[in-house]
Short mmCIF file of C-alpha atoms and ligand atoms in Angstrom, two decimals:
data_model
loop_
_atom_site.label_atom_id
_atom_site.label_comp_id
_atom_site.label_asym_id
_atom_site.label_seq_id
_atom_site.Cartn_x
_atom_site.Cartn_y
_atom_site.Cartn_z
CA MET A 6 -3.79 20.47 9.58
CA ILE A 7 -5.10 16.92 9.33
CA PRO A 8 -8.35 16.89 7.31
CA ILE A 9 -11.40 15.45 9.09
CA LYS A 10 -13.98 14.08 6.65
CA ASN A 11 -17.69 14.62 7.22
CA ALA A 12 -20.36 12.01 6.48
CA ARG A 13 -20.76 13.08 2.84
CA GLU A 14 -17.02 13.07 2.28
CA ILE A 15 -16.65 9.68 3.94
CA GLU A 16 -19.20 8.28 1.51
CA LYS A 17 -17.06 9.62 -1.36
CA MET A 18 -14.01 7.97 0.17
CA ARG A 19 -15.88 4.67 0.47
CA GLN A 20 -16.66 4.78 -3.24
CA ALA A 21 -13.13 5.71 -4.31
CA CYS A 22 -11.61 3.06 -2.07
CA ARG A 23 -14.06 0.43 -3.29
CA SER A 24 -12.95 1.12 -6.86
CA ALA A 25 -9.28 0.81 -5.88
CA SER A 26 -9.79 -2.46 -4.01
CA ASP A 27 -11.96 -3.95 -6.77
CA ILE A 28 -9.22 -3.25 -9.30
CA LEU A 29 -6.54 -4.67 -7.00
CA GLU A 30 -8.64 -7.82 -6.53
CA GLN A 31 -9.15 -8.28 -10.27
CA LEU A 32 -5.49 -7.68 -11.08
CA SER A 33 -4.40 -10.12 -8.36
CA ASN A 34 -6.53 -12.81 -9.92
CA MET A 35 -5.09 -12.33 -13.41
CA ILE A 36 -1.37 -12.44 -12.51
CA ARG A 37 0.24 -15.40 -14.29
CA PRO A 38 3.78 -16.54 -15.05
CA GLY A 39 4.64 -15.44 -18.61
CA MET A 40 2.83 -12.09 -18.48
CA SER A 41 4.85 -8.92 -18.70
CA THR A 42 4.44 -6.26 -16.04
CA LYS A 43 3.23 -4.01 -18.86
CA ASP A 44 0.37 -6.46 -19.52
CA VAL A 45 -0.76 -5.93 -15.93
CA ASP A 46 -0.47 -2.14 -16.20
CA THR A 47 -2.46 -2.13 -19.45
CA ALA A 48 -5.19 -4.26 -17.87
CA ALA A 49 -5.28 -1.82 -14.93
CA ALA A 50 -5.76 1.12 -17.29
CA GLU A 51 -8.68 -0.68 -18.94
CA MET A 52 -10.29 -1.47 -15.58
CA MET A 53 -9.95 2.16 -14.50
CA ALA A 54 -11.55 3.39 -17.72
CA GLN A 55 -14.34 0.83 -17.31
CA ALA A 56 -14.97 1.96 -13.73
CA GLY A 57 -14.91 5.66 -14.68
CA VAL A 58 -11.93 6.40 -12.43
CA LYS A 59 -8.46 7.78 -13.11
CA SER A 60 -5.00 6.66 -12.13
CA ALA A 61 -3.58 8.95 -9.48
CA VAL A 62 0.01 7.98 -10.28
CA PHE A 63 0.08 8.42 -14.07
CA GLY A 64 1.75 11.78 -14.66
CA TYR A 65 2.51 12.19 -10.94
CA ARG A 66 5.47 14.55 -10.48
CA MET A 67 8.32 14.30 -8.05
CA GLY A 68 10.89 17.02 -8.70
CA HIS A 69 11.40 16.98 -12.48
CA ARG A 70 10.37 13.34 -12.88
CA VAL A 71 6.97 12.27 -14.17
CA TYR A 72 5.65 8.81 -13.28
CA PRO A 73 4.86 6.90 -16.51
CA GLY A 74 2.76 3.96 -15.20
CA ASN A 75 -0.91 3.58 -14.32
CA ILE A 76 -0.14 1.51 -11.23
CA CYS A 77 3.05 0.74 -9.32
CA ILE A 78 4.27 -2.81 -9.91
CA SER A 79 7.38 -3.96 -8.06
CA LEU A 80 8.93 -7.45 -8.12
CA ASN A 81 10.91 -9.34 -5.44
CA ASP A 82 13.68 -7.01 -4.19
CA GLU A 83 11.87 -3.97 -5.58
CA VAL A 84 10.14 -2.39 -2.60
CA ILE A 85 7.79 0.19 -4.15
CA HIS A 86 7.19 2.53 -7.12
CA GLY A 87 8.32 -0.03 -9.74
CA ILE A 88 7.41 0.88 -13.32
CA ALA A 89 5.75 -1.59 -15.70
CA GLY A 90 7.79 -2.72 -18.71
CA GLN A 91 8.75 -5.77 -20.76
CA ARG A 92 9.91 -7.79 -17.76
CA ILE A 93 8.24 -11.21 -17.59
CA ILE A 94 6.60 -12.38 -14.37
CA GLN A 95 7.92 -15.78 -13.32
CA TYR A 96 6.80 -18.62 -11.12
CA GLY A 97 8.02 -17.92 -7.58
CA ASP A 98 8.02 -14.12 -7.95
CA LEU A 99 6.54 -11.75 -5.39
CA VAL A 100 4.50 -9.18 -7.31
CA LYS A 101 3.66 -5.97 -5.43
CA LEU A 102 0.70 -4.08 -6.87
CA ASP A 103 -0.07 -0.58 -5.57
CA ILE A 104 -3.26 0.95 -6.91
CA THR A 105 -4.16 4.60 -6.36
CA ILE A 106 -7.19 6.00 -8.15
CA ILE A 107 -9.21 9.21 -8.21
CA ARG A 108 -12.97 8.93 -8.28
CA ASP A 109 -14.98 12.13 -8.44
CA GLY A 110 -12.11 14.08 -6.87
CA TRP A 111 -11.44 11.60 -4.04
CA PHE A 112 -8.45 9.23 -3.74
CA GLY A 113 -8.30 5.57 -2.76
CA ASP A 114 -4.94 3.86 -2.17
CA THR A 115 -4.29 0.15 -1.62
CA ALA A 116 -1.52 -2.37 -2.23
CA ALA A 117 -0.78 -6.06 -1.85
CA THR A 118 2.02 -8.50 -2.49
CA ILE A 119 0.93 -11.40 -4.70
CA PRO A 120 2.90 -14.66 -4.58
CA VAL A 121 3.12 -16.24 -8.05
CA GLY A 122 2.48 -19.90 -7.29
CA LEU A 123 4.27 -21.40 -4.33
CA VAL A 124 7.07 -19.13 -3.17
CA ASP A 125 9.84 -20.32 -0.85
CA ASP A 126 9.02 -20.68 2.85
CA ARG A 127 10.86 -17.58 3.99
CA ALA A 128 9.19 -15.41 1.36
CA ASP A 129 5.85 -16.90 2.35
CA ARG A 130 6.53 -15.95 5.97
CA LEU A 131 7.56 -12.43 4.92
CA LEU A 132 4.17 -11.96 3.24
CA ARG A 133 2.24 -13.25 6.24
CA VAL A 134 4.22 -11.13 8.67
CA THR A 135 3.74 -7.98 6.57
CA GLN A 136 0.02 -8.59 6.30
CA LYS A 137 -0.17 -9.27 10.02
CA ALA A 138 1.81 -6.08 10.70
CA LEU A 139 -0.73 -4.11 8.67
CA GLU A 140 -3.60 -5.76 10.56
CA ARG A 141 -1.98 -4.97 13.91
CA GLY A 142 -1.42 -1.36 12.85
CA ILE A 143 -5.05 -1.06 11.77
CA GLY A 144 -6.11 -2.64 15.06
CA VAL A 145 -4.90 0.38 17.05
CA ALA A 146 -6.07 2.98 14.51
CA ARG A 147 -8.85 4.34 16.69
CA GLU A 148 -10.04 7.67 18.02
CA GLY A 149 -7.97 8.64 21.05
CA ARG A 150 -4.95 6.47 20.16
CA ARG A 151 -1.80 8.09 18.78
CA LEU A 152 0.05 7.85 15.50
CA GLY A 153 3.07 6.24 17.19
CA ASP A 154 0.86 3.36 18.34
CA ILE A 155 0.36 2.29 14.71
CA GLY A 156 4.08 2.35 13.87
CA ALA A 157 4.98 0.56 17.11
CA GLU A 158 2.63 -2.35 16.32
CA ILE A 159 3.98 -2.70 12.79
CA GLU A 160 7.62 -2.53 13.82
CA ASP A 161 7.11 -5.03 16.63
CA GLU A 162 5.56 -7.57 14.27
CA ALA A 163 8.47 -7.22 11.82
CA ARG A 164 11.17 -7.38 14.49
CA ARG A 165 9.82 -10.34 16.43
CA ASN A 166 10.00 -12.28 13.17
CA GLY A 167 13.55 -11.20 12.37
CA PHE A 168 12.55 -8.85 9.54
CA ASN A 169 13.12 -5.10 9.10
CA VAL A 170 10.84 -2.17 8.39
CA VAL A 171 11.72 0.26 5.58
CA ARG A 172 12.12 3.76 7.04
CA GLU A 173 12.54 5.95 3.95
CA PHE A 174 8.88 5.63 2.94
CA VAL A 175 5.81 6.05 5.14
CA GLY A 176 2.03 5.86 5.06
CA HIS A 177 -0.03 9.04 4.89
CA GLY A 178 -3.36 10.73 5.11
CA VAL A 179 -5.43 10.35 1.92
CA GLY A 180 -8.56 12.11 0.70
CA ARG A 181 -8.77 15.03 -1.73
CA LYS A 182 -5.08 14.41 -2.41
CA MET A 183 -3.03 11.21 -2.66
CA HIS A 184 -0.74 12.39 0.13
CA GLU A 185 -2.19 14.46 2.95
CA GLU A 186 -1.08 15.02 6.51
CA PRO A 187 -0.15 13.19 8.64
CA GLN A 188 2.77 10.98 7.69
CA VAL A 189 2.19 7.47 9.07
CA PRO A 190 5.59 5.83 9.74
CA ASN A 191 5.86 2.06 10.05
CA TYR A 192 7.86 2.49 13.24
CA GLY A 193 7.36 4.59 16.33
CA LYS A 194 6.87 4.85 20.04
CA ARG A 195 3.63 3.88 21.75
CA GLY A 196 1.83 6.90 23.15
CA SER A 197 3.73 9.38 20.95
CA GLY A 198 2.61 11.46 18.00
CA VAL A 199 -0.66 13.17 17.17
CA ARG A 200 -3.93 11.91 18.56
CA LEU A 201 -6.18 10.06 16.10
CA ARG A 202 -9.65 11.49 15.54
CA ALA A 203 -12.81 10.10 14.01
CA GLY A 204 -13.07 11.21 10.37
CA MET A 205 -9.36 10.91 9.58
CA THR A 206 -8.63 8.67 6.59
CA LEU A 207 -5.16 7.12 6.65
CA ALA A 208 -3.23 4.96 4.20
CA ILE A 209 -1.33 2.50 6.40
CA GLU A 210 1.32 0.69 4.38
CA PRO A 211 4.09 -1.39 5.92
CA MET A 212 7.06 -2.19 3.69
CA ILE A 213 9.06 -4.99 5.32
CA ASN A 214 12.38 -6.42 4.14
CA MET A 215 13.59 -9.98 4.65
CA GLY A 216 17.12 -8.62 5.17
CA ALA A 217 18.47 -5.16 5.97
CA ALA A 218 16.14 -2.15 6.06
CA ASN A 219 18.19 -0.08 3.61
CA VAL A 220 16.88 0.75 0.17
CA ARG A 221 18.44 2.29 -2.94
CA LEU A 222 16.88 4.03 -5.92
CA LEU A 223 17.21 2.51 -9.40
CA ASP A 224 18.43 4.62 -12.34
CA ASP A 225 14.83 5.06 -13.52
CA GLY A 226 14.54 7.55 -10.65
CA TRP A 227 11.46 5.85 -9.13
CA THR A 228 11.95 2.19 -8.24
CA ALA A 229 13.15 1.64 -4.67
CA CYS A 230 15.03 -1.67 -4.20
CA THR A 231 16.45 -3.38 -1.15
CA ALA A 232 20.16 -2.57 -0.86
CA ASP A 233 21.03 -6.24 -0.20
CA GLY A 234 18.89 -7.67 -3.01
CA LEU A 235 16.70 -9.70 -0.65
CA PRO A 236 12.90 -9.66 -1.10
CA SER A 237 10.54 -7.08 0.33
CA ALA A 238 6.78 -7.12 0.94
CA HIS A 239 4.18 -4.33 0.95
CA PHE A 240 0.52 -4.25 1.95
CA GLU A 241 -1.61 -1.11 2.15
CA HIS A 242 -5.13 -0.20 3.19
CA THR A 243 -6.96 3.10 3.35
CA VAL A 244 -8.64 3.17 6.77
CA LEU A 245 -11.28 5.44 8.33
CA ILE A 246 -10.76 6.30 11.99
CA THR A 247 -14.01 6.12 13.98
CA ASN A 248 -14.86 6.15 17.67
CA ALA A 249 -15.13 2.35 17.51
CA GLU A 250 -13.60 -0.23 15.12
CA PRO A 251 -11.69 1.31 12.21
CA GLU A 252 -13.40 0.94 8.85
CA ILE A 253 -11.06 -0.62 6.28
CA LEU A 254 -12.23 1.23 3.18
CA THR A 255 -10.17 -0.92 0.79
CA TRP A 256 -11.10 -4.31 2.29
CA ARG A 257 -11.33 -7.04 -0.35
CA GLY A 258 -12.88 -9.92 1.56
CA LYS A 259 -11.34 -12.72 3.53
CA THR A 260 -8.48 -13.70 1.23
CA GLN A 261 -6.33 -10.66 1.83
CA LEU A 262 -3.12 -12.31 0.66
CA LYS A 263 -4.52 -12.80 -2.81
N1 MF3 B 16 0.56 4.63 -4.09
C1 MF3 B 16 1.76 5.18 -3.55
C2 MF3 B 16 1.54 5.36 -2.08
O1 MF3 B 16 1.10 4.43 -1.47
C3 MF3 B 16 2.21 6.42 -4.24
C4 MF3 B 16 2.83 6.17 -5.55
S1 MF3 B 16 3.41 7.62 -6.27
C5 MF3 B 16 4.20 7.11 -7.68
O2 MF3 B 16 1.73 6.36 -1.48
F1 MF3 B 16 4.27 8.12 -8.44
F2 MF3 B 16 5.36 6.61 -7.37
F3 MF3 B 16 3.51 6.17 -8.27
CO1 CO B 17 -0.19 3.08 -2.46
CO1 CO B 18 -0.04 5.09 0.01
#
């Protein structure tokens, strides 16, 4: 069963998602070479406390593992679910921030890849393509379209640029839980999959690799890295399906790369 949110619930989602995107925006602006990833995580915890929201990932369980961070922070070849630590952010790094918060029982989920200074041309293109892929996926996220339409748009944007979509991780419904039905793959066949309905709230989140699509898990049990060590990019928005334009609940303004 895919939850359909009513007007009151949608307003709750707007508020939760606004908190998540505000925090992502603030964190993006404070990233500097010389900071540790832990510094960023600590700042995130303070922002969440200030905003009266809670991290949805701190203490999150997968099997017997418990996630120790307040946000996910993944560098360069790390695709997603990186854990903050003493590692120092350097000029030229790609810093992926994924923020999931709970506000008054409702979840907002959003991510972006932040280039630290000027990154090399290919990495720069990877970021643009991944953001464009997300925008194309969102563009077909409308009542009456199908789930496969979203994945097909994303995969086409990656492929036509010579990049590859990660297949082990997918987007998802989001609302009263961080992960609800349906799964939202970043690949698919146009016209296939369940029909989208107004009131669905979906986290659409392409992860695109410069090289091969394969990922491997680090020994920490959480961090997914590219198997070939080449960089990866990730952008994520929580989106409300309507009978017209989708509403991007985690929109941060015009400078989406930042
Ligand atoms: N925010 C992630 C997502 O987009 C979920 C992270 S779960 C964690 O679905 F435990 F790994 F942090
Ligand atoms: Co996320
Ligand atoms: Co998500």
